[in-house]
Amino acid sequence: MAELGLQENEFKNPVVHWIDARLPVFTAMHKEYRQFPTPKNFNYFWNFGALATVNLAIMIITGIFLAMNYNPSTAGAFDSVERIMRDVNWGWMIRYLHVVGASLFFVTVYVHIFRGLYYGSYKKPREMIWMLGVVLLLLLMATAFMGYVLPWGQMSFWGATVITNLFGAIPVVGHGIVTWLWGGFAVANPTLNRFFSLHYLLPFIIVGFLVLHIMALHTVGSNNPLGIDVKGPQDTLPFHPYYTVKDSVGVCVYLIVFAILVFFIPHQPLLMDPNNSIQANPLQTPSDIVPEWYFLPFYAILRSVPNKLGGVVLLFGSIFVLFFLPWLDTSPVRSCRFRPIMRWLWVLFVIDVFVLGYVGANRPVGIFILLGRIATVWYYIHMLIFLPLVGKLERPLPLPESISKSVLGGGALPSAAAARPMEKA
Amino acid sequence: MASSSEAATANSEGHAAEGAERRDFLKMVTLATAAVGVCAVAWPFIDSMNPAKDTIAAGSPIDVDLSQVAPGQQIVVLWREKPILLVNRPAEALKTLQSSAMINRLRDPDSRVLQQPPYADNWHRSVKPEWAVLVGICTHLGCLPQYFPNPSANTPVADWPGGYLCPCHGSKYDLAGRVWQGVPAPFNLPVPPYNFLDARTVRIGENPPNVTYSLNDIVQI
């Protein structure tokens, strides 16, 4: 078979066989999505990577069709979106899919991230997967922000004004950068044009980084709810059909939620701010400028600092600190199931982010100023103090001997045998 | 887990085959459901590329006032993004249309190919002999034929009887939009649906009462 440098393969279909001998895509798919040994103890939190991928596909497809009818100019943008809603066949549905999809994208990604935090998925050897994930998060945020500007409603315009002005806090070059971002003296037609261009480009950059994210995952293998290493074939299942089916169950539930939001409550204020149904007016600021819900925690951090540059630094720092998470967390135990202190700190951290989101949705007066400051400080204390310190002080619970034993009811070893698991790792 | 796999091995061969058939059935039902779902979701996206409601509304009939069009003059109006040619044909031009010298040059002098509504299926290809109403798009590759109404020995070509000449590939039509033989264009110029509201006003895009005809019906626009 291996004549003339052709790739050997065992596909029976002659066409598949012929192609694979010259371009082994079928072998690659077989290896990565059929055989790929996957820990047999995944819970449903492991669905969310697949859900985010499905969401990305939905956003790209609906976005391509929206772009067919969208007019990226300050004179025509708002009207063209209204035309999509009223005149274009099914335009209302395609736009609602895109709007709801934006919110659900962040839901899936945030669950995916907090799952990684709880089960220590960022730790060795998965640092690269994690850091690529942070890059994906930043790209997603940039894409979502620029997409929100495109309908050219009041929130589009004033959100763009506030966010681009953040860069004005940078010493010396700030004003130059802001003018450069705008392509003028304020958020205006050149800004809208470039945001449309970049909003169309970035999803494909995201696809590229997603491929790297998955390549890194398939190099070192998946983490699992126990956080212990796979010790052999008895601990794993082939990805297909076991996890394709499990992911399909999740996708069905997720599509049902998606459909309910699109067809019954697309105008829920969390999904669509009513102010954005008013055309952008550079001479009138809405009484409350609130970003979309998925930016609220970061917005709260920004506003809790009484200094412009300080607020901007803490805002961006709250995401950039994630790059260093694999080294900030000093515990060798991955899963918080076996970390009696960190699991509660994780719960508090989740609550903290929700508090930040709640604060971000309210005007910075009275109790919300204090609450925002406490929550911001807690965020950084968790990242910079708890993660390094608790890893050293905490005494983890005994780890199970293997995934297989744990799944089949073998249970954990007696605590004596598992003593000092930190030294074993 | 353990007990179910024991049960599976304990099954007789007949039971195993039955299980396999059931599994195949479930697999095919699942795939069929997914296929129907994909088609149902694909349709709105495909349909969104059809003309939108405002585009269709913008293609409503338009009224054209002909009172200022002198004999021999052509005016051009846009209807559904297409140039519609309206010509006030003088008596000499109508005579030329019926001359055997002209008819012998034509590919389809009797308008056998469906390129016009029934009320324009006549020697002058129009409702009123003097008024030509044509879609001014060459049936070859979509260029706009130019209007040369007057007979001439050398303009635009030798021995010109009057009509249309397409600048792209030299297709020729007479003043009723009938195509010549020996030119690349295959069919006569289309006639849009229209009717006269009164002696001076024509409505383009609407048939006379009790006629159904649209440009979608013709062989080639």
XYZ file of C-alpha atoms in Angstrom:
646
model
C 0.000 0.000 0.000
C 2.693 2.476 0.922
C 3.723 2.826 -2.707
C 4.991 6.136 -4.029
C 4.765 7.734 -0.604
C 0.993 7.326 -0.370
C -0.425 7.390 3.146
C -1.643 4.021 4.346
C -5.210 3.874 5.597
C -7.927 1.340 6.242
C -10.973 3.125 4.863
C -13.170 0.804 2.800
C -14.918 3.457 0.710
C -12.672 3.765 -2.386
C -13.154 7.528 -2.710
C -12.363 8.102 0.959
C -9.432 5.718 0.668
C -8.053 7.522 -2.395
C -8.370 10.980 -0.835
C -6.979 9.894 2.533
C -3.905 8.332 0.880
C -3.099 11.797 -0.488
C -4.577 14.071 2.175
C -5.078 12.203 5.448
C -7.971 14.302 6.713
C -10.139 11.264 7.341
C -7.380 9.620 9.364
C -7.003 12.824 11.343
C -10.763 13.068 11.992
C -10.836 9.397 12.950
C -7.981 9.896 15.396
C -9.158 13.170 16.920
C -12.934 12.751 16.962
C -13.571 9.042 17.007
C -10.781 7.262 18.832
C -9.617 10.248 20.890
C -9.358 8.757 24.394
C -11.510 10.856 26.706
C -11.805 10.433 30.485
C -14.896 8.375 31.191
C -16.097 10.496 34.111
C -17.098 13.785 32.430
C -20.090 15.554 33.893
C -22.346 17.921 31.945
C -20.069 20.877 32.646
C -17.826 19.366 29.980
C -20.507 20.151 27.390
C -19.866 23.843 27.378
C -16.838 23.876 25.090
C -18.880 22.125 22.428
C -21.804 24.481 23.080
C -19.555 27.514 22.625
C -18.313 26.044 19.341
C -21.878 25.518 18.114
C -22.624 29.074 19.211
C -19.662 30.386 17.222
C -20.968 28.621 14.120
C -24.451 30.107 14.640
C -22.972 33.599 15.054
C -20.864 33.330 11.906
C -23.731 32.018 9.773
C -26.338 34.512 11.015
C -23.721 37.283 10.817
C -22.920 36.550 7.182
C -26.617 36.787 6.317
C -27.068 39.988 8.341
C -24.103 41.556 6.554
C -25.907 40.953 3.247
C -28.474 43.561 4.270
C -26.495 45.799 6.625
C -25.311 49.254 5.608
C -22.206 50.313 7.587
C -22.660 54.068 7.487
C -23.948 56.424 10.141
C -26.586 57.587 7.675
C -27.845 54.128 6.814
C -26.938 51.701 9.604
C -29.945 52.200 11.866
C -32.412 52.156 8.967
C -30.823 49.095 7.422
C -31.216 47.206 10.723
C -34.870 48.281 10.931
C -35.271 47.126 7.321
C -33.823 43.752 8.293
C -36.419 43.558 11.080
C -39.373 44.561 8.888
C -38.786 43.910 5.202
C -36.126 41.247 4.705
C -37.620 37.767 4.604
C -36.941 36.139 7.999
C -34.650 39.074 8.805
C -36.212 39.445 12.262
C -35.379 35.836 13.061
C -31.834 36.001 11.779
C -31.155 39.174 13.786
C -32.734 37.788 16.970
C -30.625 34.648 16.562
C -27.544 36.864 16.341
C -28.575 39.029 19.317
C -29.552 36.128 21.578
C -26.535 34.187 20.324
C -24.227 36.956 21.543
C -25.573 36.643 25.081
C -25.623 32.852 25.067
C -22.071 32.839 23.733
C -20.948 34.547 26.918
C -23.100 32.223 29.046
C -21.440 29.157 27.542
C -17.964 30.690 27.692
C -18.330 31.879 31.288
C -19.590 28.465 32.441
C -16.702 26.900 30.511
C -14.229 29.198 32.312
C -15.663 28.692 35.814
C -15.661 24.940 35.184
C -11.969 25.210 34.323
C -11.393 27.217 37.500
C -13.182 24.696 39.731
C -11.570 21.585 38.299
C -8.113 23.130 37.849
C -8.119 22.670 34.087
C -5.528 25.436 33.719
C -2.814 23.550 35.599
C 0.113 21.679 34.176
C 0.125 20.317 31.506
C -2.823 22.406 30.238
C -1.391 25.914 30.666
C -1.312 26.462 26.905
C -4.971 25.487 26.470
C -5.883 27.924 29.219
C -3.853 30.832 27.864
C -5.245 30.324 24.358
C -8.645 30.356 26.031
C -7.904 33.752 27.576
C -6.926 35.018 24.119
C -10.249 33.662 22.820
C -12.083 35.474 25.626
C -10.388 38.775 24.731
C -11.194 38.294 21.038
C -14.797 37.432 21.901
C -15.128 40.571 24.024
C -13.673 42.767 21.276
C -15.963 41.189 18.681
C -19.046 41.556 20.881
C -18.231 45.172 21.693
C -17.770 46.158 18.058
C -20.847 44.213 16.981
C -22.927 46.085 19.541
C -21.936 49.381 17.901
C -23.164 48.359 14.442
C -26.965 48.903 14.860
C -26.083 52.545 15.598
C -28.605 52.972 18.394
C -28.089 55.218 21.404
C -26.331 52.503 23.435
C -24.191 51.598 20.426
C -22.953 55.144 20.110
C -22.494 55.976 23.781
C -21.067 52.576 24.633
C -18.511 53.040 21.869
C -17.756 56.545 23.121
C -17.194 55.408 26.711
C -15.138 52.334 25.864
C -12.895 54.029 23.300
C -12.335 56.882 25.751
C -10.898 54.331 28.213
C -7.751 54.342 26.110
C -7.476 58.080 26.696
C -6.370 57.235 30.238
C -3.042 55.963 28.936
C -0.413 58.579 29.809
C 1.177 60.664 27.034
C -0.113 58.707 24.005
C -3.710 58.209 25.181
C -5.314 60.980 23.183
C -3.437 60.005 20.044
C -4.626 56.409 20.435
C -8.251 57.451 20.902
C -8.147 59.661 17.792
C -6.547 56.782 15.915
C -9.271 54.378 17.074
C -11.979 56.809 15.978
C -10.376 57.816 12.698
C -11.695 61.307 13.486
C -12.590 63.582 16.346
C -15.389 61.480 17.802
C -17.141 58.160 17.253
C -18.471 58.718 13.747
C -18.693 57.238 10.267
C -15.015 56.157 9.995
C -15.339 54.420 13.392
C -18.475 52.580 12.317
C -16.854 51.467 9.047
C -13.769 50.018 10.735
C -15.818 48.365 13.476
C -17.887 46.618 10.807
C -14.741 45.506 8.999
C -13.173 44.174 12.198
C -16.423 42.656 13.465
C -16.513 40.589 10.289
C -12.817 39.677 10.537
C -12.434 38.760 14.213
C -14.739 35.700 14.251
C -12.427 34.050 11.735
C -9.432 34.908 13.912
C -11.404 33.287 16.734
C -11.851 30.180 14.584
C -8.069 30.103 14.113
C -7.363 30.363 17.841
C -10.084 27.814 18.533
C -8.236 25.353 16.298
C -5.059 25.989 18.333
C -7.053 25.666 21.595
C -8.327 22.256 20.483
C -4.946 21.163 19.107
C -3.397 21.899 22.490
C -6.246 20.006 24.172
C -5.755 16.986 21.946
C -2.021 17.048 22.650
C -2.253 16.737 26.439
C -5.765 15.318 26.732
C -8.824 16.485 28.659
C -8.960 17.170 32.366
C -11.830 15.544 34.262
C -13.962 16.171 37.367
C -11.503 14.275 39.583
C -8.575 16.251 38.239
C -6.346 13.163 38.330
C -4.346 11.901 35.365
C -5.563 9.242 32.986
C -3.535 6.149 33.853
C -4.515 3.906 30.972
C -7.183 2.801 28.513
C -9.423 1.631 31.360
C -9.879 5.271 32.376
C -11.065 6.475 28.969
C -13.765 6.101 26.349
C -13.509 6.853 22.642
C -14.802 10.359 21.963
C -17.299 9.001 19.460
C -19.962 7.841 20.097
C -19.787 8.388 23.861
C -19.114 12.108 24.032
C -20.577 13.065 20.672
C -23.835 11.703 22.084
C -23.384 13.354 25.467
C -22.596 16.668 23.748
C -25.658 16.198 21.518
C -27.888 15.964 24.575
C -26.440 19.251 25.798
C -26.800 20.836 22.365
C -30.492 19.858 22.244
C -31.187 21.446 25.649
C -29.178 24.493 24.672
C -31.041 24.890 21.356
C -34.368 24.677 23.213
C -33.269 27.521 25.511
C -31.996 29.404 22.463
C -35.327 28.990 20.657
C -37.372 30.091 23.693
C -35.320 33.282 23.968
C -35.432 34.003 20.218
C -39.117 33.316 19.677
C -40.684 34.420 22.955
C -38.572 37.022 24.784
C -35.996 38.493 22.390
C -36.707 41.972 23.788
C -35.832 40.992 27.348
C -33.746 44.032 28.429
C -30.799 41.788 29.302
C -30.681 40.686 25.658
C -31.564 44.009 24.005
C -31.388 47.400 25.706
C -34.523 49.404 24.771
C -32.311 52.494 24.376
C -30.717 50.854 21.368
C -34.019 51.082 19.514
C -33.439 54.845 19.422
C -31.124 56.026 16.678
C -27.712 57.296 17.802
C -27.730 60.960 18.706
C -24.341 62.567 19.401
C -26.115 65.493 21.103
C -27.965 63.497 23.745
C -26.549 61.006 26.228
C -29.024 58.462 27.646
C -29.683 58.885 31.365
C -27.956 55.577 32.162
C -25.191 54.080 30.090
C -25.060 50.400 30.880
C -23.055 47.860 28.892
C -24.488 44.483 27.985
C -24.774 42.151 30.963
C -21.673 40.182 30.031
C -19.480 43.257 30.550
C -21.091 44.412 33.794
C -18.553 42.897 36.235
C -15.684 44.556 34.375
C -17.642 47.802 34.158
C -18.114 47.676 37.943
C -14.363 47.267 38.452
C -13.764 50.272 36.187
C -16.176 52.465 38.109
C -15.101 51.400 41.575
C -11.741 53.128 41.225
C -11.886 56.908 41.770
C -9.031 57.453 39.338
C -9.390 57.181 35.560
C -6.086 55.473 34.805
C -6.407 53.256 37.898
C -9.852 52.088 36.837
C -8.677 51.238 33.340
C -5.641 49.373 34.660
C -7.726 47.293 37.076
C -10.309 46.615 34.353
C -7.777 45.205 31.899
C -5.756 43.656 34.739
C -8.770 41.619 35.831
C -8.573 39.718 32.528
C -4.815 39.743 31.989
C -4.278 38.224 35.454
C -5.945 35.098 34.054
C -2.903 34.517 31.837
C -0.835 33.910 35.000
C -3.363 31.667 36.727
C -1.452 28.416 36.063
C 1.465 29.817 38.075
C -0.519 31.792 40.648
C -2.288 28.643 41.817
C 0.386 26.715 43.704
C -1.643 23.641 44.604
C -0.697 20.461 42.759
C -4.255 19.158 43.233
C -6.415 20.143 40.294
C -10.018 19.459 41.218
C -11.603 21.556 43.966
C -13.472 18.386 44.998
C -10.344 17.556 46.947
C -9.534 21.099 48.058
C -11.677 21.785 51.161
C -10.726 25.476 51.385
C -10.432 26.404 47.726
C -13.812 24.947 46.812
C -15.497 27.445 49.139
C -13.261 30.249 47.967
C -14.344 29.288 44.428
C -17.988 29.637 45.466
C -17.225 33.023 47.017
C -15.397 34.035 43.839
C -18.436 33.182 41.710
C -20.635 35.172 44.100
C -18.107 37.997 43.930
C -18.362 38.157 40.136
C -22.170 38.178 40.363
C -21.967 41.005 42.933
C -19.715 42.918 40.547
C -22.265 42.379 37.785
C -25.074 43.606 40.029
C -23.057 46.673 41.020
C -22.219 47.328 37.359
C -25.914 47.441 36.506
C -26.610 50.168 39.079
C -25.594 53.791 39.306
C -22.423 54.307 41.330
C -24.077 55.948 44.326
C -24.413 55.075 48.010
C -24.000 51.433 48.904
C -23.011 50.449 45.355
C -19.743 52.382 45.580
C -18.697 50.502 48.721
C -19.985 47.173 47.428
C -18.133 47.641 44.131
C -14.877 48.420 45.906
C -15.131 45.429 48.241
C -15.941 43.108 45.351
C -13.095 44.501 43.225
C -10.606 44.047 46.036
C -11.923 40.525 46.669
C -11.441 39.662 42.974
C -7.786 40.617 43.136
C -7.232 39.067 46.571
C -8.600 35.795 45.239
C -6.289 35.860 42.251
C -3.127 37.247 43.803
C -3.261 36.034 47.424
C -5.695 33.164 47.934
C -4.584 31.110 44.930
C -0.841 31.161 45.786
C -1.284 30.983 49.560
C -4.094 28.452 49.961
C -2.255 26.073 47.629
C 0.561 25.965 50.162
C -1.494 25.961 53.381
C -4.432 23.738 52.453
C -4.413 20.001 53.200
C -6.173 18.327 50.267
C -8.453 15.326 50.659
C -7.094 11.977 49.535
C -7.229 11.559 45.765
C -8.866 8.468 44.271
C -6.502 5.910 42.877
C -7.838 6.098 39.364
C -10.720 7.410 37.274
C -11.799 3.882 36.507
C -11.924 2.812 40.176
C -13.822 5.933 41.098
C -16.386 5.503 38.312
C -16.947 1.808 38.994
C -17.366 2.357 42.706
C -13.886 1.483 43.867
C -13.916 4.680 45.893
C -11.024 6.550 47.375
C -8.184 4.751 49.005
C -7.979 4.795 52.778
C -6.641 8.145 53.836
C -3.407 6.641 55.111
C -2.494 5.346 51.658
C -3.201 8.683 50.060
C -1.399 10.734 52.637
C 0.538 13.698 51.357
C -0.911 13.660 47.869
C 0.775 16.992 47.340
C 4.118 15.295 47.336
C 2.986 12.650 44.902
C 1.905 15.133 42.278
C -22.962 -0.543 34.074
C -21.612 -3.907 35.137
C -24.991 -5.621 35.366
C -26.183 -4.347 32.002
C -23.061 -5.543 30.201
C -23.504 -8.958 31.838
C -27.061 -8.988 30.583
C -25.853 -8.144 27.085
C -23.429 -11.056 27.016
C -26.099 -13.352 28.412
C -28.435 -12.530 25.527
C -29.002 -15.149 22.896
C -27.923 -14.317 19.366
C -31.506 -13.649 18.335
C -31.887 -11.017 20.995
C -28.629 -9.378 19.993
C -29.803 -9.113 16.369
C -33.075 -7.614 17.527
C -31.138 -5.082 19.576
C -28.995 -4.203 16.572
C -32.064 -3.635 14.420
C -33.555 -1.416 17.080
C -30.295 0.521 17.279
C -30.247 0.981 13.478
C -33.833 2.162 13.560
C -33.149 4.685 16.304
C -30.066 5.886 14.477
C -31.995 6.441 11.259
C -34.880 8.188 13.022
C -32.380 10.482 14.739
C -30.573 11.252 11.494
C -33.848 11.818 9.625
C -35.071 14.191 12.342
C -31.784 16.071 12.232
C -31.948 16.278 8.424
C -35.486 17.684 8.525
C -34.380 20.153 11.179
C -31.392 21.300 9.138
C -33.608 21.858 6.082
C -36.197 23.728 8.159
C -33.480 25.992 9.548
C -31.780 26.431 6.171
C -34.935 27.658 4.461
C -35.263 31.028 6.304
C -31.640 31.789 5.451
C -32.120 30.935 1.781
C -35.403 32.850 1.660
C -33.784 35.898 3.253
C -31.804 36.304 0.033
C -35.015 36.663 -2.016
C -36.237 40.226 -2.678
C -37.296 41.903 0.563
C -40.755 43.380 1.021
C -39.571 46.941 0.416
C -37.716 45.838 -2.716
C -40.893 44.241 -4.013
C -42.889 47.340 -3.092
C -40.375 49.491 -4.973
C -41.171 47.353 -8.047
C -44.810 48.464 -8.088
C -46.238 49.740 -11.399
C -45.270 53.258 -12.462
C -47.253 55.755 -14.541
C -45.572 57.564 -17.437
C -46.944 60.675 -19.116
C -46.455 60.425 -22.882
C -47.972 63.764 -23.850
C -44.589 65.441 -24.417
C -43.034 62.657 -26.510
C -42.764 63.849 -30.118
C -43.028 61.447 -33.097
C -39.685 59.700 -33.548
C -38.642 60.440 -29.963
C -37.695 57.803 -27.398
C -37.849 58.233 -23.641
C -36.340 55.817 -21.138
C -37.742 55.170 -17.666
C -36.504 52.763 -14.971
C -38.912 50.121 -13.747
C -37.586 47.405 -11.412
C -34.055 48.648 -12.148
C -34.589 47.941 -15.856
C -34.555 50.560 -18.634
C -37.983 50.661 -20.276
C -37.937 52.173 -23.758
C -41.010 54.168 -24.849
C -40.981 55.214 -28.501
C -43.451 57.321 -30.438
C -43.084 55.579 -33.824
C -43.951 57.740 -36.845
C -45.979 56.372 -39.762
C -42.887 55.732 -41.929
C -41.361 53.604 -39.218
C -44.522 51.546 -38.935
C -44.446 51.055 -42.690
C -40.867 49.779 -42.457
C -41.897 47.254 -39.787
C -44.353 45.702 -42.235
C -42.057 45.773 -45.307
C -40.924 42.396 -46.600
C -37.352 43.727 -46.877
C -37.373 44.209 -43.124
C -39.223 41.022 -42.262
C -36.786 38.953 -44.324
C -33.922 40.146 -42.152
C -35.559 39.045 -38.892
C -35.071 35.852 -36.913
C -38.562 35.822 -35.371
C -40.724 38.362 -37.249
C -44.011 36.896 -35.995
C -42.973 36.894 -32.312
C -43.396 33.148 -31.929
C -41.027 33.013 -28.975
C -42.750 34.156 -25.791
C -41.025 37.494 -25.274
C -44.168 39.613 -25.051
C -47.648 39.561 -23.486
C -50.571 38.341 -25.600
C -51.745 41.906 -26.201
C -48.404 42.675 -27.868
C -48.297 39.510 -29.956
C -48.828 41.347 -33.262
C -46.771 42.888 -36.064
C -46.045 46.051 -34.053
C -45.472 44.193 -30.756
C -47.491 46.732 -28.784
C -50.987 47.741 -27.712
C -51.073 50.805 -29.935
C -49.111 50.619 -33.192
C -47.414 53.989 -32.681
C -46.259 53.352 -29.096
C -43.463 50.833 -28.601
C -42.872 49.749 -25.013
C -39.790 47.528 -24.670
C -37.291 46.376 -22.075
C -34.059 47.884 -23.406
C -31.767 44.995 -22.454
C -30.033 42.998 -25.191
C -31.054 39.328 -25.070
C -27.457 38.362 -25.831
C -25.522 39.350 -22.705
C -27.487 42.176 -21.114
C -25.968 45.319 -22.671
C -28.143 48.301 -23.586
C -28.930 48.556 -27.338
C -28.620 52.074 -28.750
C -31.453 53.878 -30.529
C -30.828 54.688 -34.214
C -34.390 55.420 -35.474
C -33.607 56.893 -38.879
C -32.813 54.916 -42.041
C -29.282 55.673 -43.204
C -26.829 54.517 -45.853
C -23.898 54.324 -43.436
C -24.916 55.161 -39.797
C -24.446 53.154 -37.640
C -23.823 50.484 -40.290
C -24.293 50.332 -44.044
C -27.869 50.134 -45.344
C -29.461 50.788 -41.929
C -33.275 50.670 -41.927
C -33.687 52.167 -38.431
C -33.803 50.330 -35.117
C -31.477 49.341 -32.299
C -27.810 48.363 -32.375
C -26.137 46.803 -29.360
C -22.661 48.327 -28.879
C -21.254 45.251 -27.146
C -21.465 42.568 -29.844
C -23.357 44.219 -32.699
C -26.791 42.654 -32.222
C -29.444 44.464 -34.230
C -33.182 44.935 -33.607
C -35.880 46.762 -35.522
C -38.073 49.445 -34.001
C -40.430 46.783 -32.634
C -37.508 45.145 -30.792
C -37.422 42.188 -33.205
C -33.964 40.687 -33.518
C -32.122 40.327 -36.828
C -30.783 37.128 -38.260
C -27.030 36.598 -38.130
C -26.451 38.473 -34.881
C -25.482 36.941 -31.511
C -28.703 37.906 -29.700
C -31.153 34.957 -29.863
C -34.520 36.551 -29.022
C -36.622 39.665 -29.561
C -36.447 42.389 -26.913
C -38.911 41.674 -24.091
C -42.112 43.646 -23.733
C -43.035 44.484 -20.119
C -46.615 44.285 -18.854
C -48.337 47.645 -19.385
C -51.637 49.235 -20.171
C -52.928 52.650 -21.175
C -54.838 54.475 -18.443
C -55.871 57.080 -20.989
C -54.635 58.286 -24.380
C -51.634 60.035 -22.836
C -50.720 57.914 -19.818
C -49.218 54.430 -19.750
C -48.880 52.330 -16.600
C -45.827 50.077 -16.734
C -45.928 46.921 -14.676
C -49.676 46.325 -14.862
C -51.562 44.305 -17.477
C -54.889 45.336 -19.001
C -57.832 43.766 -17.123
C -58.145 39.981 -17.240
C -54.638 39.295 -18.527
C -51.959 37.614 -16.460
C -48.461 38.136 -17.690
C -45.163 38.987 -16.030
C -41.559 39.179 -17.104
C -41.013 35.935 -15.193
C -43.061 34.191 -17.894
C -40.883 35.070 -20.868
C -38.109 32.970 -22.365
C -35.306 35.388 -21.633
C -35.010 38.808 -20.124
